[in-house]
Amino acid sequence: SFSEVTVSVLGIAITVVAIIVELAANRYTPRITDLFLGDRVNQAVMTFFVIATVLVLLVNMSLYGGHHPRAMVAVSTALMTLSLMAILPYFVYVFDFLTPTQIVGRLQDGTTSALDDVSRGGNIDRARHEVLIGVEQLGDITLNSIDKKDKPIAISTVVALSAVAERAMELKGRTPEPW
């Protein structure tokens, strides 16, 4: 039935994504989980899968009543079809999201963004926390990469750390005194 298929799609998506994210987090940095959960595309796709599943289940239960909601059956069919069609492109997105260079780039962008924010008068404590976490995570990825003899990732993290340091030096004159 539609509900079984839709629930299966949701289960497959959650299972595969959880395993992949956990493996990446163990290999590179636990911050990957935060990056993944904070990503708007991931939030939107998972929300879509959950809403589609709930709607299909509700419509499936209503089919045993006296009135059959034909419009809702059509919507459920469309949502189930979209769920099936979206799962493979979503997996491609997740694999791309979790490539080491993408992770390093996101960490670098988040760290330099916090530096930019404090230079514009943003919250110093939040920015300090973000910068420290970002630098720590980039350092962890560097050390893990060196330990696993993964030179390209180690080099990309050193380059990212260098870019963060350069940005911090650029903004030094524009940051508030407490920074």
PDB file of C-alpha atoms in Angstrom, residues 46-162:
ATOM      1  CA  MET A  46      13.521  15.293   5.823  1.00  0.00           C
ATOM      2  CA  THR A  47      10.528  17.504   6.634  1.00  0.00           C
ATOM      3  CA  PHE A  48       9.044  16.681   3.238  1.00  0.00           C
ATOM      4  CA  PHE A  49       9.523  12.936   3.806  1.00  0.00           C
ATOM      5  CA  VAL A  50       7.891  13.133   7.258  1.00  0.00           C
ATOM      6  CA  ILE A  51       4.943  15.250   6.053  1.00  0.00           C
ATOM      7  CA  ALA A  52       4.399  12.967   3.063  1.00  0.00           C
ATOM      8  CA  THR A  53       4.461   9.914   5.315  1.00  0.00           C
ATOM      9  CA  VAL A  54       2.010  11.374   7.830  1.00  0.00           C
ATOM     10  CA  LEU A  55      -0.371  12.560   5.121  1.00  0.00           C
ATOM     11  CA  VAL A  56      -0.304   9.226   3.301  1.00  0.00           C
ATOM     12  CA  LEU A  57      -0.951   7.378   6.582  1.00  0.00           C
ATOM     13  CA  LEU A  58      -3.881   9.648   7.428  1.00  0.00           C
ATOM     14  CA  VAL A  59      -5.398   9.294   3.965  1.00  0.00           C
ATOM     15  CA  ASN A  60      -4.894   5.531   4.095  1.00  0.00           C
ATOM     16  CA  MET A  61      -6.784   5.353   7.399  1.00  0.00           C
ATOM     17  CA  SER A  62      -9.606   7.547   6.041  1.00  0.00           C
ATOM     18  CA  LEU A  63     -10.217   5.196   3.085  1.00  0.00           C
ATOM     19  CA  TYR A  64     -12.064   2.815   5.381  1.00  0.00           C
ATOM     20  CA  GLY A  65     -14.714   5.446   6.226  1.00  0.00           C
ATOM     21  CA  GLY A  66     -17.929   6.166   4.379  1.00  0.00           C
ATOM     22  CA  HIS A  67     -16.511   9.066   2.352  1.00  0.00           C
ATOM     23  CA  HIS A  68     -13.377   8.661   0.208  1.00  0.00           C
ATOM     24  CA  PRO A  69     -11.334  11.876  -0.048  1.00  0.00           C
ATOM     25  CA  ARG A  70     -10.462  11.698  -3.749  1.00  0.00           C
ATOM     26  CA  ALA A  71      -8.446  14.927  -3.774  1.00  0.00           C
ATOM     27  CA  MET A  72      -6.376  13.806  -0.790  1.00  0.00           C
ATOM     28  CA  VAL A  73      -5.783  10.424  -2.429  1.00  0.00           C
ATOM     29  CA  ALA A  74      -4.415  12.261  -5.483  1.00  0.00           C
ATOM     30  CA  VAL A  75      -2.215  14.452  -3.257  1.00  0.00           C
ATOM     31  CA  SER A  76      -0.992  11.369  -1.378  1.00  0.00           C
ATOM     32  CA  THR A  77      -0.175   9.639  -4.641  1.00  0.00           C
ATOM     33  CA  ALA A  78       1.766  12.685  -5.814  1.00  0.00           C
ATOM     34  CA  LEU A  79       3.661  12.948  -2.502  1.00  0.00           C
ATOM     35  CA  MET A  80       4.538   9.266  -2.507  1.00  0.00           C
ATOM     36  CA  THR A  81       5.738   9.535  -6.106  1.00  0.00           C
ATOM     37  CA  LEU A  82       7.832  12.613  -5.274  1.00  0.00           C
ATOM     38  CA  SER A  83       9.299  10.793  -2.271  1.00  0.00           C
ATOM     39  CA  LEU A  84      10.388   7.904  -4.437  1.00  0.00           C
ATOM     40  CA  MET A  85      11.800  10.213  -7.092  1.00  0.00           C
ATOM     41  CA  ALA A  86      13.593  12.411  -4.544  1.00  0.00           C
ATOM     42  CA  ILE A  87      15.406   9.753  -2.564  1.00  0.00           C
ATOM     43  CA  LEU A  88      18.265   9.084  -5.012  1.00  0.00           C
ATOM     44  CA  PRO A  89      18.991  12.768  -5.755  1.00  0.00           C
ATOM     45  CA  TYR A  90      18.892  13.382  -2.010  1.00  0.00           C
ATOM     46  CA  PHE A  91      21.449  10.626  -1.426  1.00  0.00           C
ATOM     47  CA  VAL A  92      23.662  12.224  -4.079  1.00  0.00           C
ATOM     48  CA  TYR A  93      23.328  15.540  -2.227  1.00  0.00           C
ATOM     49  CA  VAL A  94      24.194  13.892   1.101  1.00  0.00           C
ATOM     50  CA  PHE A  95      27.288  12.188  -0.335  1.00  0.00           C
ATOM     51  CA  ASP A  96      28.394  15.497  -1.860  1.00  0.00           C
ATOM     52  CA  PHE A  97      27.654  17.331   1.399  1.00  0.00           C
ATOM     53  CA  LEU A  98      29.867  14.893   3.305  1.00  0.00           C
ATOM     54  CA  THR A  99      32.896  14.978   1.006  1.00  0.00           C
ATOM     55  CA  PRO A 100      35.927  16.074   3.001  1.00  0.00           C
ATOM     56  CA  THR A 101      36.564  19.183   0.911  1.00  0.00           C
ATOM     57  CA  GLN A 102      32.947  20.307   1.393  1.00  0.00           C
ATOM     58  CA  ILE A 103      33.220  19.756   5.146  1.00  0.00           C
ATOM     59  CA  VAL A 104      36.463  21.716   5.353  1.00  0.00           C
ATOM     60  CA  GLY A 105      34.956  24.485   3.236  1.00  0.00           C
ATOM     61  CA  ARG A 106      31.855  24.709   5.440  1.00  0.00           C
ATOM     62  CA  LEU A 107      33.968  24.851   8.590  1.00  0.00           C
ATOM     63  CA  GLN A 108      36.186  27.525   7.047  1.00  0.00           C
ATOM     64  CA  ASP A 109      33.167  29.551   5.892  1.00  0.00           C
ATOM     65  CA  GLY A 110      31.482  29.307   9.296  1.00  0.00           C
ATOM     66  CA  THR A 111      34.640  30.382  11.099  1.00  0.00           C
ATOM     67  CA  THR A 112      35.392  33.333   8.823  1.00  0.00           C
ATOM     68  CA  SER A 113      31.713  34.297   8.933  1.00  0.00           C
ATOM     69  CA  ALA A 114      31.935  34.537  12.722  1.00  0.00           C
ATOM     70  CA  LEU A 115      35.009  36.738  12.348  1.00  0.00           C
ATOM     71  CA  ASP A 116      33.164  38.958   9.879  1.00  0.00           C
ATOM     72  CA  ASP A 117      30.174  39.132  12.214  1.00  0.00           C
ATOM     73  CA  VAL A 118      32.239  40.359  15.171  1.00  0.00           C
ATOM     74  CA  SER A 119      33.938  42.966  12.980  1.00  0.00           C
ATOM     75  CA  ARG A 120      30.457  44.347  12.176  1.00  0.00           C
ATOM     76  CA  GLY A 121      29.599  44.627  15.862  1.00  0.00           C
ATOM     77  CA  GLY A 122      28.035  41.198  16.377  1.00  0.00           C
ATOM     78  CA  ASN A 123      27.904  39.192  19.580  1.00  0.00           C
ATOM     79  CA  ILE A 124      31.497  38.748  20.738  1.00  0.00           C
ATOM     80  CA  ASP A 125      30.892  35.704  22.934  1.00  0.00           C
ATOM     81  CA  ARG A 126      29.013  33.813  20.222  1.00  0.00           C
ATOM     82  CA  ALA A 127      31.623  34.732  17.605  1.00  0.00           C
ATOM     83  CA  ARG A 128      34.480  33.728  19.905  1.00  0.00           C
ATOM     84  CA  HIS A 129      32.798  30.372  20.526  1.00  0.00           C
ATOM     85  CA  GLU A 130      32.227  29.793  16.779  1.00  0.00           C
ATOM     86  CA  VAL A 131      35.821  30.706  15.900  1.00  0.00           C
ATOM     87  CA  LEU A 132      37.283  28.497  18.623  1.00  0.00           C
ATOM     88  CA  ILE A 133      35.073  25.561  17.658  1.00  0.00           C
ATOM     89  CA  GLY A 134      35.839  26.040  13.947  1.00  0.00           C
ATOM     90  CA  VAL A 135      39.599  26.202  14.472  1.00  0.00           C
ATOM     91  CA  GLU A 136      39.462  23.229  16.833  1.00  0.00           C
ATOM     92  CA  GLN A 137      37.472  21.144  14.353  1.00  0.00           C
ATOM     93  CA  LEU A 138      39.751  22.052  11.445  1.00  0.00           C
ATOM     94  CA  GLY A 139      42.703  21.083  13.636  1.00  0.00           C
ATOM     95  CA  ASP A 140      41.034  17.776  14.528  1.00  0.00           C
ATOM     96  CA  ILE A 141      40.440  16.996  10.863  1.00  0.00           C
ATOM     97  CA  THR A 142      44.068  17.860  10.137  1.00  0.00           C
ATOM     98  CA  LEU A 143      45.361  15.531  12.841  1.00  0.00           C
ATOM     99  CA  ASN A 144      42.976  12.717  11.877  1.00  0.00           C
ATOM    100  CA  SER A 145      43.998  13.083   8.238  1.00  0.00           C
ATOM    101  CA  ILE A 146      47.678  12.967   9.095  1.00  0.00           C
ATOM    102  CA  ASP A 147      47.043   9.921  11.277  1.00  0.00           C
ATOM    103  CA  LYS A 148      45.273   8.177   8.383  1.00  0.00           C
ATOM    104  CA  LYS A 149      47.926   9.339   5.898  1.00  0.00           C
ATOM    105  CA  ASP A 150      45.327  11.312   3.934  1.00  0.00           C
ATOM    106  CA  LYS A 151      47.563  14.073   2.579  1.00  0.00           C
ATOM    107  CA  PRO A 152      45.044  15.958   0.380  1.00  0.00           C
ATOM    108  CA  ILE A 153      42.619  16.467   3.258  1.00  0.00           C
ATOM    109  CA  ALA A 154      45.420  17.411   5.646  1.00  0.00           C
ATOM    110  CA  ILE A 155      46.671  19.994   3.163  1.00  0.00           C
ATOM    111  CA  SER A 156      43.174  21.405   2.578  1.00  0.00           C
ATOM    112  CA  THR A 157      42.616  21.831   6.313  1.00  0.00           C
ATOM    113  CA  VAL A 158      45.969  23.565   6.750  1.00  0.00           C
ATOM    114  CA  VAL A 159      45.018  25.890   3.872  1.00  0.00           C
ATOM    115  CA  ALA A 160      41.646  26.516   5.550  1.00  0.00           C
ATOM    116  CA  LEU A 161      43.314  27.294   8.873  1.00  0.00           C
ATOM    117  CA  SER A 162      45.645  29.664   7.047  1.00  0.00           C
TER     118      SER A 162
END
